[in-house]
Amino acid sequence: MDIVVFGAGSLGSLVGGLLAREHKVTLVGRDPHATEVRESGLRVGGEFDFRVHPNATSDGNELRADCAIVTVKAFQTEAAAEQLATGEFDAVLSLQNGMGNEEILAEHLDSPILAGTASYGAVLTDPGTVECTGIGEIVLGARKGGGSEAARRLGTAFTSAGIETEIAADMPRRLWEKLAVNAGINPTTALSRVENGAVLSGEANEIAATAARETARVARADGVELTDEDAVSAVETVADATVSNVSSMRQDVESERKTEIDAINGYVVARGGKHGIETPVNRTLSGLVKTWERENE
Ligand SMILES: NC(=O)C1=CN([C@@H]2O[C@H](COP(=O)(O)OP(=O)(O)OC[C@H]3O[C@@H](n4cnc5c(N)ncnc54)[C@H](OP(=O)(O)O)[C@@H]3O)[C@@H](O)[C@H]2O)C=CC1
Ligand SMILES: CC(C)(CO)C(=O)C(=O)O
């Protein structure tokens, strides 16, 4: 399969590197990483230890492939979609965190848009080198749910490359469940500067669980069956599986980078507001992270 990975930072380089073991892959990223990969290949370390030689470019315009996989940060999706629209793809898959990415892609692209979640951990450590910090899985499917031939084809391509993959017919629920996980873990660990496992107990657990319950209530108002219990259980399951991980939002804060707060807790607050639902913990977490962002612009 001919695949473009659009946004070859940490997650995109890991997924692109894994796929490049079986498929023709083009990474779209920034220099010097893109040039290093093009000239010397991509080393995948951490839980893996191999080198591959995918194509790599910093120009995301007028590309053509069977599939484009979007792995930019949520606040970069609009710009990415505009560039993807200059190319041609049989299908486009988002593996991003946060809500709203698939809708943005669908507004700009005629290709079928697939939704996906990723629980692999990845960190781009040097130009040309990505570390896998945790084996997880990719869940993908039609963004509105149901069956999808495009999802079946892409899921088969992921599996043949040795990626833990599930093809799901309930992606709206999966996205909301992942949103509850990120709404609970990401800002709590970012603001407290703690590893993910800290949300398994004490005040952090209470805050993360309440943020997840608020998220589940908004999901139900949006027509998605996600119980409070399932949302809290998902937070605790992921925190337990990534107990020593530094969440992506904590990485962003400690690197003084813009976070995805608007697409995570901010989305819960905004969507809840449309349904007349108050979400005080999400509002507080979002407000504190946005205050940090404003003070560190
Ligand atoms: N890292 C992880 O372990 C996981 C990440 N995720 C999610 O995956 C998504 C990506 O995360 P992550 O990989 O950590 O983020 P990164 O910032 O490491 O990767 C995104 C990369 O895309 C680049 N980029 C953005 N726009 C363009 C463009 N138009 N052309 C070329 N390159 C572009 C960025 O460059 P620049 O920064 O210079 O703009 C950056 O290098 C997020 O939604 C995240 O929440 C989900 C699960 C795990
Ligand atoms: C699941 C979790 C919280 C793992 O750290 C993640 O998706 C992130 O850090 O953004």
CSV table of C-alpha atoms and ligand atoms in Angstrom, one decimal:
chain,number,residue,atom,x,y,z
A,1,MET,CA,0.0,0.0,0.0
A,2,ASP,CA,1.2,3.6,-0.8
A,3,ILE,CA,0.9,5.7,2.4
A,4,VAL,CA,1.5,9.3,3.3
A,5,VAL,CA,2.0,10.1,7.0
A,6,PHE,CA,1.2,13.8,7.4
A,7,GLY,CA,2.8,15.2,10.5
A,8,ALA,CA,5.9,13.1,11.0
A,9,GLY,CA,6.7,14.2,14.6
A,10,SER,CA,6.7,11.6,17.4
A,11,LEU,CA,3.6,9.5,16.7
A,12,GLY,CA,3.7,10.0,12.9
A,13,SER,CA,7.4,8.9,12.7
A,14,LEU,CA,6.7,5.8,14.9
A,15,VAL,CA,3.6,4.7,12.9
A,16,GLY,CA,5.3,5.6,9.6
A,17,GLY,CA,8.4,3.7,10.6
A,18,LEU,CA,6.4,0.6,11.5
A,19,LEU,CA,4.4,0.8,8.3
A,20,ALA,CA,7.6,1.3,6.2
A,21,ARG,CA,8.6,-2.2,7.1
A,22,GLU,CA,5.9,-3.5,4.7
A,23,HIS,CA,4.6,-0.6,2.6
A,24,LYS,CA,5.7,2.4,0.5
A,25,VAL,CA,5.7,5.3,3.0
A,26,THR,CA,6.2,9.0,2.6
A,27,LEU,CA,6.7,11.1,5.8
A,28,VAL,CA,5.7,14.7,5.7
A,29,GLY,CA,7.4,16.6,8.5
A,30,ARG,CA,9.8,19.4,9.3
A,31,ASP,CA,13.5,19.8,8.6
A,32,PRO,CA,16.0,18.7,9.8
A,33,HIS,CA,14.1,15.5,10.6
A,34,ALA,CA,12.6,15.1,7.1
A,35,THR,CA,16.0,15.6,5.4
A,36,GLU,CA,17.8,13.3,7.9
A,37,VAL,CA,15.2,10.6,7.2
A,38,ARG,CA,15.4,11.1,3.4
A,39,GLU,CA,19.2,11.0,3.4
A,40,SER,CA,20.0,8.4,6.2
A,41,GLY,CA,16.8,6.6,7.0
A,42,LEU,CA,14.7,6.5,10.2
A,43,ARG,CA,15.8,4.7,13.3
A,44,VAL,CA,13.0,3.3,15.5
A,45,GLY,CA,14.2,2.6,19.1
A,46,GLY,CA,12.8,2.1,22.5
A,47,GLU,CA,10.4,-0.9,22.4
A,48,PHE,CA,11.8,-1.6,18.9
A,49,ASP,CA,15.2,-1.6,17.3
A,50,PHE,CA,15.2,-1.2,13.5
A,51,ARG,CA,16.0,1.2,10.7
A,52,VAL,CA,13.8,1.9,7.6
A,53,HIS,CA,14.2,4.1,4.6
A,54,PRO,CA,10.8,5.8,3.8
A,55,ASN,CA,10.5,8.8,1.6
A,56,ALA,CA,10.4,12.0,3.5
A,57,THR,CA,9.6,15.6,2.6
A,58,SER,CA,8.7,18.9,4.3
A,59,ASP,CA,6.3,19.8,1.4
A,60,GLY,CA,2.9,18.5,2.0
A,61,ASN,CA,1.4,19.7,-1.3
A,62,GLU,CA,0.1,17.7,-4.3
A,63,LEU,CA,0.8,14.3,-2.8
A,64,ARG,CA,-0.9,11.2,-4.0
A,65,ALA,CA,-1.3,7.9,-2.2
A,66,ASP,CA,-3.8,5.1,-1.3
A,67,CYS,CA,-4.0,6.6,2.2
A,68,ALA,CA,-3.0,9.7,4.2
A,69,ILE,CA,-2.6,9.3,7.9
A,70,VAL,CA,-2.9,12.6,9.8
A,71,THR,CA,-0.7,13.0,12.9
A,72,VAL,CA,-0.3,16.7,13.4
A,73,LYS,CA,-1.4,18.3,16.7
A,74,ALA,CA,-5.2,19.1,16.8
A,75,PHE,CA,-4.6,22.9,16.4
A,76,GLN,CA,-2.7,22.2,13.1
A,77,THR,CA,-5.4,20.1,11.5
A,78,GLU,CA,-6.9,23.0,9.4
A,79,ALA,CA,-3.6,23.9,7.8
A,80,ALA,CA,-2.8,20.2,7.2
A,81,ALA,CA,-6.3,19.7,5.6
A,82,GLU,CA,-5.7,22.6,3.2
A,83,GLN,CA,-2.4,21.0,2.1
A,84,LEU,CA,-3.9,17.5,1.8
A,85,ALA,CA,-6.7,19.0,-0.4
A,86,THR,CA,-4.1,19.8,-3.1
A,87,GLY,CA,-3.4,16.0,-3.3
A,88,GLU,CA,-5.3,12.9,-4.0
A,89,PHE,CA,-6.0,10.0,-1.5
A,90,ASP,CA,-8.4,7.0,-1.6
A,91,ALA,CA,-8.9,7.5,2.2
A,92,VAL,CA,-7.6,9.7,5.1
A,93,LEU,CA,-7.2,8.5,8.7
A,94,SER,CA,-6.8,10.8,11.7
A,95,LEU,CA,-4.8,9.2,14.6
A,96,GLN,CA,-4.9,12.5,16.6
A,97,ASN,CA,-6.1,13.1,20.1
A,98,GLY,CA,-8.9,15.6,20.8
A,99,MET,CA,-12.3,16.0,19.1
A,100,GLY,CA,-13.2,17.8,15.8
A,101,ASN,CA,-10.2,16.7,13.7
A,102,GLU,CA,-12.3,14.4,11.4
A,103,GLU,CA,-14.9,17.1,10.9
A,104,ILE,CA,-12.2,19.5,9.8
A,105,LEU,CA,-10.7,17.0,7.4
A,106,ALA,CA,-14.2,16.2,6.0
A,107,GLU,CA,-14.8,19.9,5.3
A,108,HIS,CA,-11.7,20.1,3.1
A,109,LEU,CA,-11.4,16.6,1.5
A,110,ASP,CA,-13.7,14.5,-0.7
A,111,SER,CA,-11.9,11.2,0.4
A,112,PRO,CA,-13.6,9.0,3.0
A,113,ILE,CA,-12.4,10.2,6.4
A,114,LEU,CA,-11.6,7.4,8.9
A,115,ALA,CA,-11.3,8.1,12.7
A,116,GLY,CA,-8.6,6.5,14.8
A,117,THR,CA,-7.1,6.4,18.2
A,118,ALA,CA,-3.5,5.5,19.1
A,119,SER,CA,-2.2,4.3,22.5
A,120,TYR,CA,1.4,3.7,21.4
A,121,GLY,CA,3.8,6.1,23.1
A,122,ALA,CA,6.3,7.9,20.9
A,123,VAL,CA,8.9,10.6,21.3
A,124,LEU,CA,11.0,12.1,18.5
A,125,THR,CA,14.4,12.3,20.2
A,126,ASP,CA,16.7,13.5,17.4
A,127,PRO,CA,16.4,14.2,13.7
A,128,GLY,CA,16.0,10.7,12.1
A,129,THR,CA,15.3,8.9,15.4
A,130,VAL,CA,12.0,8.1,17.1
A,131,GLU,CA,11.6,6.1,20.4
A,132,CYS,CA,8.6,3.9,21.1
A,133,THR,CA,7.9,4.5,24.8
A,134,GLY,CA,5.1,2.0,25.0
A,135,ILE,CA,3.4,-0.6,22.9
A,136,GLY,CA,-0.3,0.1,22.5
A,137,GLU,CA,-2.8,-0.3,19.7
A,138,ILE,CA,-4.4,1.5,16.9
A,139,VAL,CA,-8.2,1.5,16.7
A,140,LEU,CA,-9.7,2.7,13.4
A,141,GLY,CA,-13.0,2.8,11.6
A,142,ALA,CA,-15.6,4.9,9.8
A,143,ARG,CA,-15.7,8.3,11.6
A,144,LYS,CA,-19.6,8.1,12.0
A,145,GLY,CA,-19.5,4.4,12.9
A,146,GLY,CA,-20.5,1.3,11.0
A,147,GLY,CA,-18.6,-0.8,8.5
A,148,SER,CA,-16.0,0.6,6.0
A,149,GLU,CA,-14.1,-1.2,3.2
A,150,ALA,CA,-11.5,1.6,3.5
A,151,ALA,CA,-11.1,0.8,7.2
A,152,ARG,CA,-10.8,-2.9,6.5
A,153,ARG,CA,-8.1,-2.4,3.8
A,154,LEU,CA,-6.1,0.0,6.0
A,155,GLY,CA,-6.5,-2.1,9.1
A,156,THR,CA,-5.1,-5.1,7.1
A,157,ALA,CA,-2.2,-3.0,6.1
A,158,PHE,CA,-1.5,-2.0,9.7
A,159,THR,CA,-1.7,-5.6,10.9
A,160,SER,CA,0.6,-6.8,8.1
A,161,ALA,CA,3.2,-4.3,9.4
A,162,GLY,CA,3.0,-5.8,12.9
A,163,ILE,CA,1.0,-3.0,14.4
A,164,GLU,CA,-1.6,-4.0,17.1
A,165,THR,CA,-4.8,-2.9,15.3
A,166,GLU,CA,-8.5,-3.2,15.9
A,167,ILE,CA,-11.1,-2.2,13.2
A,168,ALA,CA,-14.1,-0.8,15.1
A,169,ALA,CA,-17.7,0.0,14.0
A,170,ASP,CA,-18.3,2.3,17.0
A,171,MET,CA,-15.7,5.0,16.4
A,172,PRO,CA,-17.9,7.9,17.8
A,173,ARG,CA,-17.9,6.0,21.2
A,174,ARG,CA,-14.1,5.2,20.9
A,175,LEU,CA,-13.3,8.9,20.3
A,176,TRP,CA,-15.4,10.1,23.2
A,177,GLU,CA,-13.9,7.4,25.5
A,178,LYS,CA,-10.3,8.5,24.5
A,179,LEU,CA,-11.4,12.1,25.0
A,180,ALA,CA,-12.5,11.2,28.6
A,181,VAL,CA,-9.1,9.6,29.1
A,182,ASN,CA,-7.2,12.7,27.8
A,183,ALA,CA,-9.5,15.1,29.6
A,184,GLY,CA,-8.7,13.3,32.9
A,185,ILE,CA,-5.0,12.5,32.5
A,186,ASN,CA,-3.5,15.2,30.3
A,187,PRO,CA,-4.2,18.5,32.1
A,188,THR,CA,-4.0,16.9,35.6
A,189,THR,CA,-0.5,15.5,35.0
A,190,ALA,CA,0.6,18.6,33.0
A,191,LEU,CA,-0.4,21.1,35.8
A,192,SER,CA,0.9,18.9,38.6
A,193,ARG,CA,4.1,17.8,36.7
A,194,VAL,CA,3.4,14.2,37.6
A,195,GLU,CA,3.6,10.9,35.7
A,196,ASN,CA,0.3,9.3,34.5
A,197,GLY,CA,0.2,6.8,37.4
A,198,ALA,CA,-0.4,9.7,39.9
A,199,VAL,CA,-4.0,9.9,38.7
A,200,LEU,CA,-4.7,6.5,40.2
A,201,SER,CA,-5.0,7.9,43.7
A,202,GLY,CA,-5.7,10.9,45.9
A,203,GLU,CA,-6.8,14.3,44.8
A,204,ALA,CA,-5.5,13.7,41.2
A,205,ASN,CA,-7.7,10.6,40.9
A,206,GLU,CA,-10.8,12.6,42.1
A,207,ILE,CA,-10.0,15.4,39.6
A,208,ALA,CA,-9.4,13.0,36.7
A,209,ALA,CA,-12.4,10.9,37.4
A,210,THR,CA,-14.7,13.9,37.7
A,211,ALA,CA,-13.4,15.3,34.4
A,212,ALA,CA,-14.1,11.9,32.8
A,213,ARG,CA,-17.6,11.8,34.3
A,214,GLU,CA,-18.4,15.3,33.0
A,215,THR,CA,-17.1,14.1,29.5
A,216,ALA,CA,-19.3,11.0,29.6
A,217,ARG,CA,-22.4,13.2,30.4
A,218,VAL,CA,-21.7,15.4,27.4
A,219,ALA,CA,-21.1,12.4,25.2
A,220,ARG,CA,-24.5,11.0,26.2
A,221,ALA,CA,-26.1,14.4,25.4
A,222,ASP,CA,-24.4,14.1,22.0
A,223,GLY,CA,-26.1,10.7,21.4
A,224,VAL,CA,-23.1,8.5,22.3
A,225,GLU,CA,-23.6,5.8,24.9
A,226,LEU,CA,-20.7,6.3,27.3
A,227,THR,CA,-21.4,5.6,31.0
A,228,ASP,CA,-19.7,7.4,33.8
A,229,GLU,CA,-18.3,4.1,35.0
A,230,ASP,CA,-16.8,3.2,31.6
A,231,ALA,CA,-15.2,6.6,31.3
A,232,VAL,CA,-13.6,6.5,34.7
A,233,SER,CA,-12.5,2.9,34.1
A,234,ALA,CA,-10.9,3.9,30.8
A,235,VAL,CA,-8.9,6.7,32.6
A,236,GLU,CA,-7.7,4.2,35.3
A,237,THR,CA,-6.9,1.5,32.8
A,238,VAL,CA,-4.8,3.8,30.6
A,239,ALA,CA,-3.1,5.4,33.6
A,240,ASP,CA,-2.3,2.0,35.0
A,241,ALA,CA,-0.9,0.9,31.5
A,242,THR,CA,1.2,4.1,31.2
A,243,VAL,CA,2.0,4.6,34.9
A,244,SER,CA,5.5,6.0,34.2
A,245,ASN,CA,4.5,7.9,31.1
A,246,VAL,CA,4.8,11.7,30.7
A,247,SER,CA,1.6,12.7,29.1
A,248,SER,CA,1.8,14.6,25.8
A,249,MET,CA,0.3,17.7,27.5
A,250,ARG,CA,2.9,17.6,30.3
A,251,GLN,CA,5.6,17.2,27.5
A,252,ASP,CA,4.2,20.3,25.7
A,253,VAL,CA,4.0,22.4,28.9
A,254,GLU,CA,7.6,21.4,30.0
A,255,SER,CA,8.8,22.2,26.5
A,256,GLU,CA,6.9,25.4,26.5
A,257,ARG,CA,4.9,24.4,23.5
A,258,LYS,CA,1.2,25.1,22.7
A,259,THR,CA,-1.0,22.3,24.0
A,260,GLU,CA,-4.1,20.6,22.7
A,261,ILE,CA,-6.3,21.8,25.6
A,262,ASP,CA,-8.9,23.4,23.3
A,263,ALA,CA,-9.5,20.1,21.5
A,264,ILE,CA,-9.7,18.2,24.7
A,265,ASN,CA,-11.1,19.8,27.9
A,266,GLY,CA,-12.1,23.0,25.9
A,267,TYR,CA,-14.1,20.8,23.6
A,268,VAL,CA,-16.0,19.2,26.5
A,269,VAL,CA,-16.8,22.6,28.0
A,270,ALA,CA,-18.0,24.0,24.6
A,271,ARG,CA,-20.0,20.9,23.6
A,272,GLY,CA,-21.5,20.7,27.1
A,273,GLY,CA,-22.5,24.3,26.8
A,274,LYS,CA,-24.5,23.6,23.6
A,275,HIS,CA,-26.5,21.0,25.7
A,276,GLY,CA,-26.9,23.3,28.7
A,277,ILE,CA,-24.5,21.0,30.7
A,278,GLU,CA,-22.1,22.6,33.2
A,279,THR,CA,-18.6,21.0,33.3
A,280,PRO,CA,-16.8,22.8,36.1
A,281,VAL,CA,-13.8,20.6,36.4
A,282,ASN,CA,-13.1,20.6,32.7
A,283,ARG,CA,-13.7,24.4,32.7
A,284,THR,CA,-11.2,24.8,35.6
A,285,LEU,CA,-8.5,22.5,34.0
A,286,SER,CA,-8.9,24.2,30.6
A,287,GLY,CA,-8.7,27.7,32.2
A,288,LEU,CA,-5.6,26.9,34.2
A,289,VAL,CA,-3.8,25.4,31.1
A,290,LYS,CA,-4.8,28.3,28.9
A,291,THR,CA,-3.6,30.7,31.6
A,292,TRP,CA,-0.2,29.0,31.5
A,293,GLU,CA,-0.2,29.1,27.6
A,294,ARG,CA,-1.0,32.9,27.6
A,295,GLU,CA,1.8,33.6,30.2
A,296,ASN,CA,4.3,31.5,28.2
A,297,GLU,CA,3.5,32.6,24.6
B,1,LIG,N1,3.3,11.2,20.9
B,1,LIG,C1,2.5,10.2,21.4
B,1,LIG,O1,2.9,9.3,22.1
B,1,LIG,C2,1.0,10.3,21.1
B,1,LIG,C3,0.4,11.3,20.4
B,1,LIG,N2,-0.9,11.3,20.2
B,1,LIG,C4,-1.5,12.4,19.4
B,1,LIG,O2,-1.0,12.4,18.1
B,1,LIG,C5,-1.0,13.7,17.6
B,1,LIG,C6,0.5,14.1,17.2
B,1,LIG,O3,1.2,14.0,18.4
B,1,LIG,P1,2.8,14.1,18.5
B,1,LIG,O4,3.4,13.2,17.4
B,1,LIG,O5,3.2,13.9,19.9
B,1,LIG,O6,3.1,15.6,18.1
B,1,LIG,P2,4.4,16.2,17.3
B,1,LIG,O7,4.3,17.7,17.5
B,1,LIG,O8,5.6,15.5,17.8
B,1,LIG,O9,4.1,15.8,15.8
B,1,LIG,C7,3.4,16.6,14.8
B,1,LIG,C8,4.5,17.0,13.8
B,1,LIG,O10,3.8,17.5,12.6
B,1,LIG,C9,4.5,18.6,12.2
B,1,LIG,N3,3.6,19.4,11.3
B,1,LIG,C10,2.5,20.1,11.7
B,1,LIG,N4,2.0,20.6,10.6
B,1,LIG,C11,2.8,20.3,9.5
B,1,LIG,C12,2.7,20.6,8.1
B,1,LIG,N5,1.7,21.3,7.6
B,1,LIG,N6,3.7,20.1,7.3
B,1,LIG,C13,4.7,19.4,7.8
B,1,LIG,N7,4.8,19.1,9.2
B,1,LIG,C14,3.8,19.5,10.0
B,1,LIG,C15,4.9,19.3,13.4
B,1,LIG,O11,5.9,20.3,13.2
B,1,LIG,P3,5.9,21.7,14.1
B,1,LIG,O12,5.8,21.3,15.5
B,1,LIG,O13,7.2,22.3,13.8
B,1,LIG,O14,4.7,22.4,13.6
B,1,LIG,C16,5.4,18.1,14.2
B,1,LIG,O15,6.7,17.8,13.9
B,1,LIG,C17,-1.5,14.6,18.7
B,1,LIG,O16,-2.9,14.8,18.5
B,1,LIG,C18,-1.3,13.8,19.9
B,1,LIG,O17,-2.2,14.1,21.0
B,1,LIG,C19,-1.7,10.2,20.5
B,1,LIG,C20,-1.2,9.2,21.2
B,1,LIG,C21,0.2,9.1,21.6
B,2,LIG,C1,-3.1,8.1,26.7
B,2,LIG,C2,-2.2,9.2,27.0
B,2,LIG,C3,-2.6,10.0,28.2
B,2,LIG,C4,-0.8,8.5,27.3
B,2,LIG,O1,0.1,9.4,27.9
B,2,LIG,C5,-2.1,10.1,25.8
B,2,LIG,O2,-2.8,9.9,24.8
B,2,LIG,C6,-1.3,11.4,25.8
B,2,LIG,O3,-0.3,11.4,26.6
B,2,LIG,O4,-1.7,12.3,25.0
